[in-house]
Every structure is written in structure tokens, then in C-alpha cells.
Coordinates of C-alpha atoms in Angstrom, one line a residue:
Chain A
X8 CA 163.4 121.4 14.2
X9 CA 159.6 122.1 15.0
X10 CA 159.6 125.2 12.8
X11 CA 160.2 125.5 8.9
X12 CA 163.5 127.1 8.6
X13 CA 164.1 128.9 5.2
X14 CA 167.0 130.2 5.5
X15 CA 169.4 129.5 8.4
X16 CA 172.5 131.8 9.1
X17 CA 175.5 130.7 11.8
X18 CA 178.3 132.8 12.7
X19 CA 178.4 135.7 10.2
X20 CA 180.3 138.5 10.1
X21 CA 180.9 141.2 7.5
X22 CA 184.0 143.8 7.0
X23 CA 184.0 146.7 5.2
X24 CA 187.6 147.3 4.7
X25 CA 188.6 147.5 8.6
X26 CA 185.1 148.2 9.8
X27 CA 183.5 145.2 11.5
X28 CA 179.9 146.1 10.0
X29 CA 178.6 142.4 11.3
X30 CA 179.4 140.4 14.2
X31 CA 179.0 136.7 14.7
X32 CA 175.2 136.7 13.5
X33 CA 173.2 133.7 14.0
X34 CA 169.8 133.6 12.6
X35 CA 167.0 130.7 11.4
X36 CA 164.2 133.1 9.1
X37 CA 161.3 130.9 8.8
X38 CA 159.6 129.6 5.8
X39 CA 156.4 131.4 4.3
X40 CA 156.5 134.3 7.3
X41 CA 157.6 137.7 7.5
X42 CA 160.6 138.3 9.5
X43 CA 161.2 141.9 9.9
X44 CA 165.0 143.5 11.0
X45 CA 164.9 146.5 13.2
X46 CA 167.4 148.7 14.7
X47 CA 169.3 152.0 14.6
X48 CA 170.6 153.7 11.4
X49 CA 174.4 151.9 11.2
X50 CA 173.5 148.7 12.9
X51 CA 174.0 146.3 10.2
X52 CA 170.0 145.4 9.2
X53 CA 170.7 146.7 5.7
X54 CA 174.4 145.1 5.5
X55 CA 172.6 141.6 6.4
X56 CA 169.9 141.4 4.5
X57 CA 172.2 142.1 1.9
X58 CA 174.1 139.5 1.9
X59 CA 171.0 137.2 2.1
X60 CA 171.2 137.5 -1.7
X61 CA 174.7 138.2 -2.2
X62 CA 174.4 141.5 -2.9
X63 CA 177.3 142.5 -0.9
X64 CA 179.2 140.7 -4.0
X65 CA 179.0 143.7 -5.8
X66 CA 181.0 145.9 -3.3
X67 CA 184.7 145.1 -3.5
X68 CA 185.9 146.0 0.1
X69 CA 182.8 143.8 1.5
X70 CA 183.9 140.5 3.0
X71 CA 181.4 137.8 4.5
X72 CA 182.3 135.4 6.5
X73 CA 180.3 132.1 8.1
X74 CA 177.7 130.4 6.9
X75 CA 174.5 131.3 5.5
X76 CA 172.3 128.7 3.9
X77 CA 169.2 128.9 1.5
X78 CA 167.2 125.7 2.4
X79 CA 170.8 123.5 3.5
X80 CA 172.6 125.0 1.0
X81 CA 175.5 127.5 1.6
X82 CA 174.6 130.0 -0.9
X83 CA 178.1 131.1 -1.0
X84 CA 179.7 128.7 -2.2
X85 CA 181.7 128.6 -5.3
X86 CA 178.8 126.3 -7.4
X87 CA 176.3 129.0 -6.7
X88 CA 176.1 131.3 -9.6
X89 CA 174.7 135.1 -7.6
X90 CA 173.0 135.5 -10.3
X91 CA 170.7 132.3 -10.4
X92 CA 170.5 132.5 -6.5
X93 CA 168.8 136.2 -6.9
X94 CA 166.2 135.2 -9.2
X95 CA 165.8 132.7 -6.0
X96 CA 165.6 135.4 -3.6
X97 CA 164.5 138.5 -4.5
X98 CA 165.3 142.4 -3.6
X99 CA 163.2 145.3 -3.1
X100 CA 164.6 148.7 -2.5
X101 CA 164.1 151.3 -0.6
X102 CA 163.3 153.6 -3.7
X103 CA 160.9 152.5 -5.9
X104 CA 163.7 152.0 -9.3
X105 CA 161.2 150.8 -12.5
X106 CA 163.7 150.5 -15.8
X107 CA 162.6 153.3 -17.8
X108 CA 160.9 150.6 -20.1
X109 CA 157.2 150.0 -20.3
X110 CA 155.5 148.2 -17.6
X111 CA 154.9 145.4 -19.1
X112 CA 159.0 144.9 -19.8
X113 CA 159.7 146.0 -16.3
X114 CA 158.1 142.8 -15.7
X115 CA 159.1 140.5 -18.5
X116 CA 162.9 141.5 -18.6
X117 CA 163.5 138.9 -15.5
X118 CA 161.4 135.7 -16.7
X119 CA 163.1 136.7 -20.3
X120 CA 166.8 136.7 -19.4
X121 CA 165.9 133.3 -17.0
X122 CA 164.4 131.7 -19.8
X123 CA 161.0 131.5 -17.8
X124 CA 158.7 131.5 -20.4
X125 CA 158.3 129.3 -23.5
X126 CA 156.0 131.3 -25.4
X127 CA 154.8 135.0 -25.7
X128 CA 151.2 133.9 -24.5
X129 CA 153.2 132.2 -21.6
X130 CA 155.4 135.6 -20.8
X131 CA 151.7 137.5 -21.0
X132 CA 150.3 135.0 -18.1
X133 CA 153.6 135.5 -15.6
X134 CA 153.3 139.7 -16.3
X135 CA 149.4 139.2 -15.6
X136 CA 149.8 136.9 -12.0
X137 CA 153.0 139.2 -11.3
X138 CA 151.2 141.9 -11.4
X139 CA 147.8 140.7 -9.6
X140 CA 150.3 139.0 -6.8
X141 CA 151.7 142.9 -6.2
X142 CA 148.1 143.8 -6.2
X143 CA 148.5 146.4 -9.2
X144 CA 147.1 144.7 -11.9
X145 CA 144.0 146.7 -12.1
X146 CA 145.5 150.2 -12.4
X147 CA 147.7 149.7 -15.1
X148 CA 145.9 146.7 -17.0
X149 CA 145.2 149.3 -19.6
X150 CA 148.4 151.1 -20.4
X151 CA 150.8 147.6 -20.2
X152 CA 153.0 149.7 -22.7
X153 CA 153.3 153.2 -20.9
X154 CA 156.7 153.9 -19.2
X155 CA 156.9 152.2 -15.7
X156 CA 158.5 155.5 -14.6
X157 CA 155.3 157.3 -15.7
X158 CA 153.3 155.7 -12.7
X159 CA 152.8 157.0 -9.0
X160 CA 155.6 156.3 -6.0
X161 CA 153.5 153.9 -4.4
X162 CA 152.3 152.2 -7.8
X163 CA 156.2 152.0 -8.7
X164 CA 156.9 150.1 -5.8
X165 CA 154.0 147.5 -6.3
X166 CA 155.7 147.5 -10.1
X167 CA 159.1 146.4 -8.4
X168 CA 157.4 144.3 -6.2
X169 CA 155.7 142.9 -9.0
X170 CA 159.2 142.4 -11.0
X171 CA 160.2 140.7 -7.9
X172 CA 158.1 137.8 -8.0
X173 CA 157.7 137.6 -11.3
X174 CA 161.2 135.3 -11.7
X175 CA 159.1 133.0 -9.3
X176 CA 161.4 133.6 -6.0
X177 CA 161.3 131.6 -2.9
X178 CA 162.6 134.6 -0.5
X179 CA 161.8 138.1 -0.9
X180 CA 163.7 140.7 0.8
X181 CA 162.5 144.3 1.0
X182 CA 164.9 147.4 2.4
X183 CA 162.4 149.7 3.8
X184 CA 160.0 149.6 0.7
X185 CA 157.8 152.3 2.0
X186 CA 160.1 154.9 3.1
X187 CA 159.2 157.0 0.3
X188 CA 156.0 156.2 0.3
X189 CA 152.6 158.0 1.3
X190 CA 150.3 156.8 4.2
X191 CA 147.9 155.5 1.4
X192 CA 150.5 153.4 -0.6
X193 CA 152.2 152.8 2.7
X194 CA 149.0 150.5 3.2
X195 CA 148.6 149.1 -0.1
X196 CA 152.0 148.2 0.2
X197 CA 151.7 146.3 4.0
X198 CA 148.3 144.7 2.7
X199 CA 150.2 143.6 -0.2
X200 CA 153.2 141.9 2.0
X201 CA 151.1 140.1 4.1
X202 CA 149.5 138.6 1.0
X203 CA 152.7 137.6 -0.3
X204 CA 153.4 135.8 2.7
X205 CA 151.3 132.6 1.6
X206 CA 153.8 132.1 -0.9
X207 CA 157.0 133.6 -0.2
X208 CA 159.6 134.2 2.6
X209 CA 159.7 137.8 3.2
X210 CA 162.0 139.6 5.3
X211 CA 161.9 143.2 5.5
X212 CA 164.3 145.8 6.9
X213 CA 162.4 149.2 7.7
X214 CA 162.6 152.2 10.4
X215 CA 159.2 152.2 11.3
X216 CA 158.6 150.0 13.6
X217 CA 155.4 150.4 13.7
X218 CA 155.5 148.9 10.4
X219 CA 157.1 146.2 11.7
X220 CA 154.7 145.5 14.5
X221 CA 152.2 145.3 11.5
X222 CA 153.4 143.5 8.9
X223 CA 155.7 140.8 10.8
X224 CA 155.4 137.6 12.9
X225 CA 159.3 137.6 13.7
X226 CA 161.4 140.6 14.3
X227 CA 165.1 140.9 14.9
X228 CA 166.5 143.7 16.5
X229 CA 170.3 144.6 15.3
X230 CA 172.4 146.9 17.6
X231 CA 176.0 148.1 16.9
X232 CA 176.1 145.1 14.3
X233 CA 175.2 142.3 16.9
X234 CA 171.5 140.5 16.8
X235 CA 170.5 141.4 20.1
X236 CA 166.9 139.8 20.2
X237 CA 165.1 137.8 18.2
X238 CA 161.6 136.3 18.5
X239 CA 158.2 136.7 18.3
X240 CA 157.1 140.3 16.7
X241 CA 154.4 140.0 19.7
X242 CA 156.2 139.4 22.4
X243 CA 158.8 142.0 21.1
X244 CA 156.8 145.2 21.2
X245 CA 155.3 143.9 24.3
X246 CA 157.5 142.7 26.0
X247 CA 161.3 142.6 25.0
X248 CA 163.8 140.6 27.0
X249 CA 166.8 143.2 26.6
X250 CA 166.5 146.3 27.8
X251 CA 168.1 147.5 24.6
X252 CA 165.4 146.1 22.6
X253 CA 163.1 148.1 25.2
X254 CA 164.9 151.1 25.1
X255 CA 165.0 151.3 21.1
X256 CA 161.2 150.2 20.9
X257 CA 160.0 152.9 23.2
X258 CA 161.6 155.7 21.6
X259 CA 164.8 155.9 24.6
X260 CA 168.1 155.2 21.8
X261 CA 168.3 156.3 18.3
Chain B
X259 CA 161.2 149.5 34.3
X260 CA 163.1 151.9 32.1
X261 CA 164.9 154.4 34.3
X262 CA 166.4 156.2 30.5
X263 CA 164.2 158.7 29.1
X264 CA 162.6 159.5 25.9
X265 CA 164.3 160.8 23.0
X266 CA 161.5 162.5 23.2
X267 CA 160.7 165.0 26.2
X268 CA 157.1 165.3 25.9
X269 CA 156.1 161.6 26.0
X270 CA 157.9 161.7 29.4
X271 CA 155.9 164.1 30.5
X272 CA 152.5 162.4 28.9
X273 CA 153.5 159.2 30.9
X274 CA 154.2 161.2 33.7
X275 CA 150.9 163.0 33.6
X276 CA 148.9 160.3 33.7
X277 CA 150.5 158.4 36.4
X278 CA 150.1 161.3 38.6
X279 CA 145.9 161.8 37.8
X280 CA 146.3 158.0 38.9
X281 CA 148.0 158.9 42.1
X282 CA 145.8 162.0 42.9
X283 CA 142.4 159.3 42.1
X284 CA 144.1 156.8 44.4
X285 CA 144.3 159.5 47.0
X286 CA 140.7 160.3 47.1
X287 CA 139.6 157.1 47.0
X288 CA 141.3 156.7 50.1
X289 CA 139.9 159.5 51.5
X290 CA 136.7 158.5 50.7
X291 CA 136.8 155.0 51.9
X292 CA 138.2 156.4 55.3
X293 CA 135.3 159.5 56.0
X294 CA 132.7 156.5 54.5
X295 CA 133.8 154.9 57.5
X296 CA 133.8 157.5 60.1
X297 CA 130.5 158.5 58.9
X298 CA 129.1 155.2 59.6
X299 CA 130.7 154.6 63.2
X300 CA 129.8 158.0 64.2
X301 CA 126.4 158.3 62.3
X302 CA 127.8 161.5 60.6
X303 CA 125.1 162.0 57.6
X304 CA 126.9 165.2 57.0
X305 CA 129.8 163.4 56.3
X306 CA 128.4 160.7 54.1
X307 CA 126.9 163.1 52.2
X308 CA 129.9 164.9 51.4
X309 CA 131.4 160.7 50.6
X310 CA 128.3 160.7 48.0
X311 CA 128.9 163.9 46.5
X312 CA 132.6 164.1 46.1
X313 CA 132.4 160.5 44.2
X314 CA 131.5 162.9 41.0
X315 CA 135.1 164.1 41.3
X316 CA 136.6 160.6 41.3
X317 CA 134.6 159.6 38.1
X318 CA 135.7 162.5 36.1
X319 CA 138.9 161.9 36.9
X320 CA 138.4 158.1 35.9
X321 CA 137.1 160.0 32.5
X322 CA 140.1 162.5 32.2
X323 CA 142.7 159.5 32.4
X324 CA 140.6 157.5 29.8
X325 CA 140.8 160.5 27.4
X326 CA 144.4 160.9 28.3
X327 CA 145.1 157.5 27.7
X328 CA 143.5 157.5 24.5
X329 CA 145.8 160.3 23.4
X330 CA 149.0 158.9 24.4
X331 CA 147.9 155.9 22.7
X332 CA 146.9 157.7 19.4
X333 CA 150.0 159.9 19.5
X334 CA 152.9 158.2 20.8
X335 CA 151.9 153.8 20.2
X336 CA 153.3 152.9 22.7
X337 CA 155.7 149.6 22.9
X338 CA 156.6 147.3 25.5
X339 CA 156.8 149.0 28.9
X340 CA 155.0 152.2 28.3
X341 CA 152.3 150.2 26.6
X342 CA 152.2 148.3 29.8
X343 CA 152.2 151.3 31.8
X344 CA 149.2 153.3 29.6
X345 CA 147.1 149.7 29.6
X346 CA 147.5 149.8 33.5
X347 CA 146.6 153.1 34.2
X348 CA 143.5 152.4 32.0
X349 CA 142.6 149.4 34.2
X350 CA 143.8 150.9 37.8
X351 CA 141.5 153.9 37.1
X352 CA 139.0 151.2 36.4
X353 CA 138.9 150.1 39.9
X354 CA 139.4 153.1 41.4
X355 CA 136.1 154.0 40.4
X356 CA 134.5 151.0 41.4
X357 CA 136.1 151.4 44.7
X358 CA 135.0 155.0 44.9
X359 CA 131.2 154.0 43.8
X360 CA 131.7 151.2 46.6
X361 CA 132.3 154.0 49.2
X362 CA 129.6 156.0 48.0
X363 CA 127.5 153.1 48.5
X364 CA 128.8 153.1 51.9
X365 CA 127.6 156.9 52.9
X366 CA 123.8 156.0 50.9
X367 CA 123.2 153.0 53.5
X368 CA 125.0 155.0 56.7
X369 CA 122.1 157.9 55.9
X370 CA 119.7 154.8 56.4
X371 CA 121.3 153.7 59.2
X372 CA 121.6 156.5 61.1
X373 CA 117.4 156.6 61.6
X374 CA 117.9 152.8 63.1
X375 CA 119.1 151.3 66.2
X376 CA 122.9 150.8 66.5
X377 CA 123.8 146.8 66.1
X378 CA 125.9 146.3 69.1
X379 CA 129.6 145.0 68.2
X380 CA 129.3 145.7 64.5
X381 CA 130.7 148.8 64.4
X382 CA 134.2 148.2 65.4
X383 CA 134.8 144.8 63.3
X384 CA 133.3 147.2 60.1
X385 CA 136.0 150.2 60.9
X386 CA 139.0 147.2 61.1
X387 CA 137.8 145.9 58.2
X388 CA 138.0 149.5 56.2
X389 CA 140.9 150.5 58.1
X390 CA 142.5 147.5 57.1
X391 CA 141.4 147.6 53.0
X392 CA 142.5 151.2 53.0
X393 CA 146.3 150.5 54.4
X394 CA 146.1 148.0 51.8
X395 CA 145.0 150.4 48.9
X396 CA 148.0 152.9 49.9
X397 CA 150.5 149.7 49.9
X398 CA 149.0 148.9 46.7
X399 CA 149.5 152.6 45.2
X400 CA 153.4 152.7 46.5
X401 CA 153.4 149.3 45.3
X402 CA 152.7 151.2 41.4
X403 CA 154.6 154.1 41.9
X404 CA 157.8 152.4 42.9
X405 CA 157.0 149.8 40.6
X406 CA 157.3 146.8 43.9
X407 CA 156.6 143.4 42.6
X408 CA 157.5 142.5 46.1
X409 CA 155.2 145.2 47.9
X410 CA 152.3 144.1 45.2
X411 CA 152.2 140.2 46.1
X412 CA 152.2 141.0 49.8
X413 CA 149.3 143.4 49.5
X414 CA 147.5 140.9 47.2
X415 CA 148.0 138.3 49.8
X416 CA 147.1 140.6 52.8
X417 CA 143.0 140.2 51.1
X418 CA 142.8 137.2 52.3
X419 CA 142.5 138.8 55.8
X420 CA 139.8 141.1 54.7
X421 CA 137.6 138.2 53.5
X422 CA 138.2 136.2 56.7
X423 CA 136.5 139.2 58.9
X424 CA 134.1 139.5 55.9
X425 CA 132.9 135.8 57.0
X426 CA 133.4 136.5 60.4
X427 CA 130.6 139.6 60.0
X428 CA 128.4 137.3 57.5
X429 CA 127.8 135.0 60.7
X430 CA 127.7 138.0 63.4
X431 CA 124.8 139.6 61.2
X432 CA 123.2 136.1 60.4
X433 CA 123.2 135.7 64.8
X434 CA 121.7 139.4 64.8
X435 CA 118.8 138.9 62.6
X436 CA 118.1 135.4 63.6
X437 CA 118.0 136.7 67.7
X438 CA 115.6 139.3 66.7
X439 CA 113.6 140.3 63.3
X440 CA 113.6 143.8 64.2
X441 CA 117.2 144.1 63.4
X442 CA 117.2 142.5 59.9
X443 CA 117.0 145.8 57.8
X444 CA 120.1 147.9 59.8
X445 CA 121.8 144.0 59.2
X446 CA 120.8 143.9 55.6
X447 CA 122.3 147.5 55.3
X448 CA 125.5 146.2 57.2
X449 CA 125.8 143.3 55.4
X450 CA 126.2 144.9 52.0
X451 CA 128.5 147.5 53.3
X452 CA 131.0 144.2 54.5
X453 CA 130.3 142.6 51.2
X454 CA 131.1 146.2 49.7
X455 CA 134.2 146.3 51.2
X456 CA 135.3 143.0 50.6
X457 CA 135.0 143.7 47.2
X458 CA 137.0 146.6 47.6
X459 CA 139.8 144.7 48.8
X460 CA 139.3 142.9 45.2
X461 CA 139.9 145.6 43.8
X462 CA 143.3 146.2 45.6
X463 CA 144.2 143.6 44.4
X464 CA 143.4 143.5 41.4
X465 CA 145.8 147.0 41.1
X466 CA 148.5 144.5 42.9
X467 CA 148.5 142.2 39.7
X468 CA 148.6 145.1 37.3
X469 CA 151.5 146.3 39.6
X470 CA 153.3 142.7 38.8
X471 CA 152.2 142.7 34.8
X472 CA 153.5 146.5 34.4
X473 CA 156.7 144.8 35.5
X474 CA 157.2 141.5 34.9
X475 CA 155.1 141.5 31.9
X476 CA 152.9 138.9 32.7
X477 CA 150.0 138.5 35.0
X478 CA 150.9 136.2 38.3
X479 CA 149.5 133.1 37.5
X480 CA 148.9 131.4 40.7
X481 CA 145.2 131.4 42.4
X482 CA 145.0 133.3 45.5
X483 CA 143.0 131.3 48.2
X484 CA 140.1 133.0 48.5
X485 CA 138.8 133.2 51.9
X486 CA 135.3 134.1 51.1
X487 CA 133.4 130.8 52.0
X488 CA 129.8 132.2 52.3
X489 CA 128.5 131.6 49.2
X490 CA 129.0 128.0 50.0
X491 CA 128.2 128.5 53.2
X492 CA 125.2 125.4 54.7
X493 CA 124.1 127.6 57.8
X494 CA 122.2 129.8 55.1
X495 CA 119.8 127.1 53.9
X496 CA 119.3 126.3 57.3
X497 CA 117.5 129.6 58.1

């Protein structure tokens, strides 16, 4: 393999109950790149990045089936505990959702619970880099201790970002982290993804696709719960192969 | 290309528009080139200068489209296809103008001429040579509007004609002026014009291979063979 496959997925498919929600997906998301999923509301993107971290777990109807692997390893099998493989791969949602603890414990809580950190001085560095990696540090330096819930949208959503990475992930996923975001923090928030691509995986789900023109270097495009293209976010919004991809790109099918 | 329209009616109609200002430029362009001609076989000055003054009208419309262009873009971003189709446009209307400049050139020198002996023989081989680049130009413009791959790659390969009779006049004009001095300014004159409409038929094509990347998505990536020899052509020096 020339490329640096992160995490590889081969014939997935999700239920809901009766509803076939994804069919037969087979994916490779590259290593330290940002892989973004596009597509129609209902087409799946949300459902599949889901289950990247197993988050689908929670949902009692769900059912996954194939093979998804983390770096070789299926992450669903029985030995992998969801909770150790989601400090591995991180979420962030569409809503910016701080704890309504202070900043500085919005951070902390994950390295805490993970037994990160051998010392307070130790726990103080990870909340420090966290928060410089989500490219927040400065604005809240200063009131650590105020309620994370007291900030701004877009400064929440550089706090969950922050909380993200602070357990150290390898793969970050992100469900359309600027959807309730301003134009401003929109841009903080795309500056600060293509930072994080130096040291993370990052795949992002989002409607805009400008956005994911932007911030990407792969983009998939999910239709009716199928991958219908996948390749280079270039040669995507330039030229598609599938005239679905085209006709979704250009504005033709919601 | 996509036959399905936009979810959104008005950037139809925004693609629309500006690939009809590109039809109406490519019309009088055409007319141009063709009155450039007549003027210059039958020494109409009126009629060049109405070539000369009517190329105002082609370069605002090269300006409207650019401003038009540069709404779509800022409105709509275009993806894929329509990208391909505002980014042509940009570049067609680009050569357009040249072309239009080209005939405007055309009408300046025929003014000239007009005050000078007529170069026997000249005068028909010029009007093929125009007639020829301008049924090219219309190809090339069906070519766009029907979105013909086919169409565009015979037109582009149709120039190689035009620079085979552009040689053929290099070497008619070269005999002129070499036979007798006098004629070496109404040659000079004629000589650009050829060279002026060779370049033209550049131009063509170059609207052929934006024709082919508006659909395929890629430029064709063979080398025409160019037909133009005279810049490497030995008989020069030996003047």
C-alpha cells in the first residue's frame, strides 16, 4: 500500500431496526489527513462516522456489520473495550456540549478518568498543550476556573475540540463542528483543523461543502447509504467521476 | 454536461446568461472578421472603419462577462462542471477579444492600403484564408454551445490548413517585394494581416480545447502539428 492507511473499512453495513442505513461500505481514511464525508441529509455520513468510534454501541436497535479496523485491528471485536478505543479516536459534535464544569475540568476530566497524568503539574501541562493545539489557549488562559458554558459558540467548540485531544487521540472525528457556528469562528475553527492535521487523523462530516473543499485532501461522497465516490477533495469539486457526485456538488440534488 | 437543473432557479439563469453574452461576442467577432475582409478586397475604408469602431462594443462585452463571471463566482462557488463552464467563458471571452482586436488591426492596415497599388493575386488567397478561420470560429462556437468534443477536435485540427496558406502567402509576399521594392510597404501591410489571421485561427482553437476541458475535464494533451514553418524558414536569411 503506497499510502498510509489509518483506518481501513471493508464491507460495512448498518441496520437500524429494518432500515438498511449502510450498505456494503468500503473505505481506507488515510493517516495524518483530513478526509471529509459529504452527501444529502439521510445518506449515512453521520451513521458512519459513528461507528468509527463505536458510538453506534450506544443505540440498541443499531447493528454493524463487516469490518472496520483501527491501524489492523478490528475495533469491534470483543477484546476492544469502546471505551479505551474512544480515548483512541476522538468525537466532536455538531453542538458545541462543554460539561458545565470549569474549563480547566472540561479538559482534565478525560486524562483524569484515563489515568493520563501522574501529577497535578503533569495534568496542568496536558490542559495547557490541549488548549494551545485547539488554538484557544490565549482567550481563556485567565479565567481556567470560569464555567466552560460561560464562553462564546465558537470558543465552546475550540473547548471540545480541545477536550478531544487532550486524552492524546490518534483519529479525530468531527460531525459538522461549525454548523452552529459564525463566519468568524467558522474560520478559527477550519484554521484550527488543518493544524491538527500534523498530528491527528481527522475526518469530518459537514453540509457545507464548501467547507469541505477547504479543509480536506479526501472527500467521500455518501448517497442513499452507498459510498458513491471517493478520492481526491481536488479532483472532486472539479471534476467528479459520477454524475451523482456532480449533481450534488453543483447544487442539482438535495 | 449536466442536463438536471439547479435546485436553484437563478443560478440557471446566471449560467445561462453568461453563455449567451459569449454567443452574442462570438457573433460579432464573426461579423467583424468577415466586413474586415470585404473591406480589404474591395478597398471599402468606410467599412473598415466601421470594423475599427465597432471593436469598442466587443471589448465591453469582454468586460461585462468578466464582471459577470466574477459574480457567479462570488455568489454561487461554483463546483465541477459549472466551475468549468464560468472558467471557460472567462478564457473564450479572452480570445474573443484578441480576435476582435486582430480584425480591427485588419481594417487600420486596409485604410493604408487602400492609398497603394493593389498586389496582384493576394487578395483572393487573404479572403480564403479569412473565410476559411471564420467557418472555423462558428464550428468552434456550436462546438461550445452543444458542448461537441467531436466538433472541437475537428475544428482544432482544421488550423493546420490556415497556417499552410499562411506559408504559402509568407513566400508569395517574400517573391513580391524581392521582384520589386516598391511593393514592400502594401507587402508589409499584407503580411501582418496573414500573420494576424493566422493567429486568429489560434485562437479558434484555443476555444476548441476549452470546448474539450468544459467536457472532459482535462485539456487534450496531444501537440497539434503546427504548420507554421516560417519562423524557421532559410529563404529569409538569404534576402
Amino acid at each position: 500500500m503506497s499510502k498510509d492507511i489509518k483506518i481501513s473499512a471493508k464491507g460495512v453495513d448498518v441496520f437500524y431496526g429494518d432500515t438498511h442505513a449502510i450498505k456494503n461500505v468500503d473505505i481506507e481514511i488515510e493517516n495524518k489527513a483530513v478526509t471529509a464525508f459529504i452527501g444529502p441529509s439521510g445518506c449515512g455520513k453521520s451513521t458512519f462516522l459513528r461507528c468509527i468510534n463505536r458510538m453506534n454501541d450506544t443505540i440498541d436497535i443499531c447493528r454493524v456489520t463487516g469490518d472496520i479496523l483501527l491501524e489492523g485491528q478490528d475495533i469491534y471485536a470483543k477484546s476492544v473495550d469502546p471505551v479505551q478505543l474512544r480515548a483512541r479516536v476522538g468525537m466532536v459534535f455538531q453542538k458545541p456540549n462543554p460539561f458545565p464544569k470549569s474549563i480547566y475540568d472540561n479538559v482534565a476530566y478525560g486524562p483524569t478518568i484515563h489515568g493520563l497524568a501522574k501529577s497535578k503539574a503533569e495534568l496542568d501541562e496536558i490542559v495547557e498543550q490541549s488548549l494551545r493545539r485547539a488554538a484557544i489557549w490565549d482567550e481563556v488562559k485567565d479565567r481556567l476556573h470560569q464555567p466552560g458554558t460561560g464562553l462564546s459558540g465558537g470558543q465552546q467548540q475550540r473547548l471540545c475540540i480541545g477536550r478531544a485531544i487532550a486524552t492524546a487521540p490518534e483519529v479525530l472525528l468531527m460531525d459538522e463542528p461549525c454548523s452552529a457556528l459564525d463566519p468568524i469562528a467558522t474560520a478559527q475553527v477550519e484554521e484550527l483543523i488543518d493544524d491538527l492535521r500534523q498530528n491527528y487523523t481527522v475526518v469530518i462530516v459537514t453540509h457545507s461543502m464548501q467547507q469541505a473543499a477547504r479543509v480536506s485532501q479526501k472527500t467521500a461522497f455518501f448517497h442513499l447509504g452507498h459510498v458513491v465516490e471517493y478520492g481526491d477533495t481536488n479532483k472532486i469539486f472539479t471534476n467528479p467521476e459520477d454524475s451523482r457526485t456532480e449533481s450534488y456538488i453543483t447544487g442539482r440534488i438535495g | 454536461m449536466m442536463d438536471q437543473e439547479h435546485i436553484a432557479s437563478a443560478y440557471d439563469r446566471d449560467l445561462d446568461r453568461v453563455q449567451s453574452l459569449i454567443m452574442r461576442m462570438g457573433g460579432m467577432v464573426e461579423t467583424a472578421i468577415s466586413d474586415a475582409a470585404r473591406a480589404l478586397e474591395m478597398r471599402d475604408t468606410e467599412l473598415a472603419d466601421q470594423v475599427r469602431a465597432n471593436d469598442k462594443l466587443i471589448d465591453a462585452l469582454e468586460e461585462q462577462i468578466a464582471s459577470e463571471v466574477a459574480r457567479v463566482i462570488a455568489v454561487r462557488s461554483p463546483t465541477a462542471g459549472d466551475l468549468r463552464t464560468v472558467l471557460s467563458v472567462l478564457k473564450i471571452s479572452g480570445n474573443l477579444e484578441r480576435m476582435g482586436d486582430y480584425a480591427k488591426n485588419l481594417g487600420k492596415r486596409t485604410s493604408v492600403l487602400s492609398e497603394m497599388p493593389a498586389i496582384s493575386g493576394s487578395g483572393g488567397a487573404l479572403r480564403r484564408m479569412t473565410q476559411l478561420v471564420n467557418v472555423m470560429l462558428k464550428d468552434a462556437l456550436d462546438a461550445y454551445i452543444q458542448r461537441d468534443v467531436e466538433l472541437a477536435e475537428d475544428v482544432r485540427q482544421r488550423d493546420a490548413d490556415v497556417d499552410q496558406m499562411y506559408n504559402a502567402l509568407f513566400r508569395e509576399f517574400l517573391t513580391h517585394m524581392m521582384e520589386d521594392p516598391r511593393n514592400i510597404t502594401a507587402c508589409m501591410h499584407l503580411h501582418f494581416i496573414a500573420k494576424n489571421v493566422e493567429r486568429m485561427g489560434d485562437h479558434v482553437t484555443s476555444i476548441c480545447e476549452q470546448v474539450i476541458y468544459l467536457v472532459d475535464g482535462e485539456l487534450p494533451e496531444d501537440d497539434r502539428l503546427k504548420q507554421d514553418r516560417t519562423s524557421y524558414d532559410i529563404s529569409v536569411s538569404k534576402v
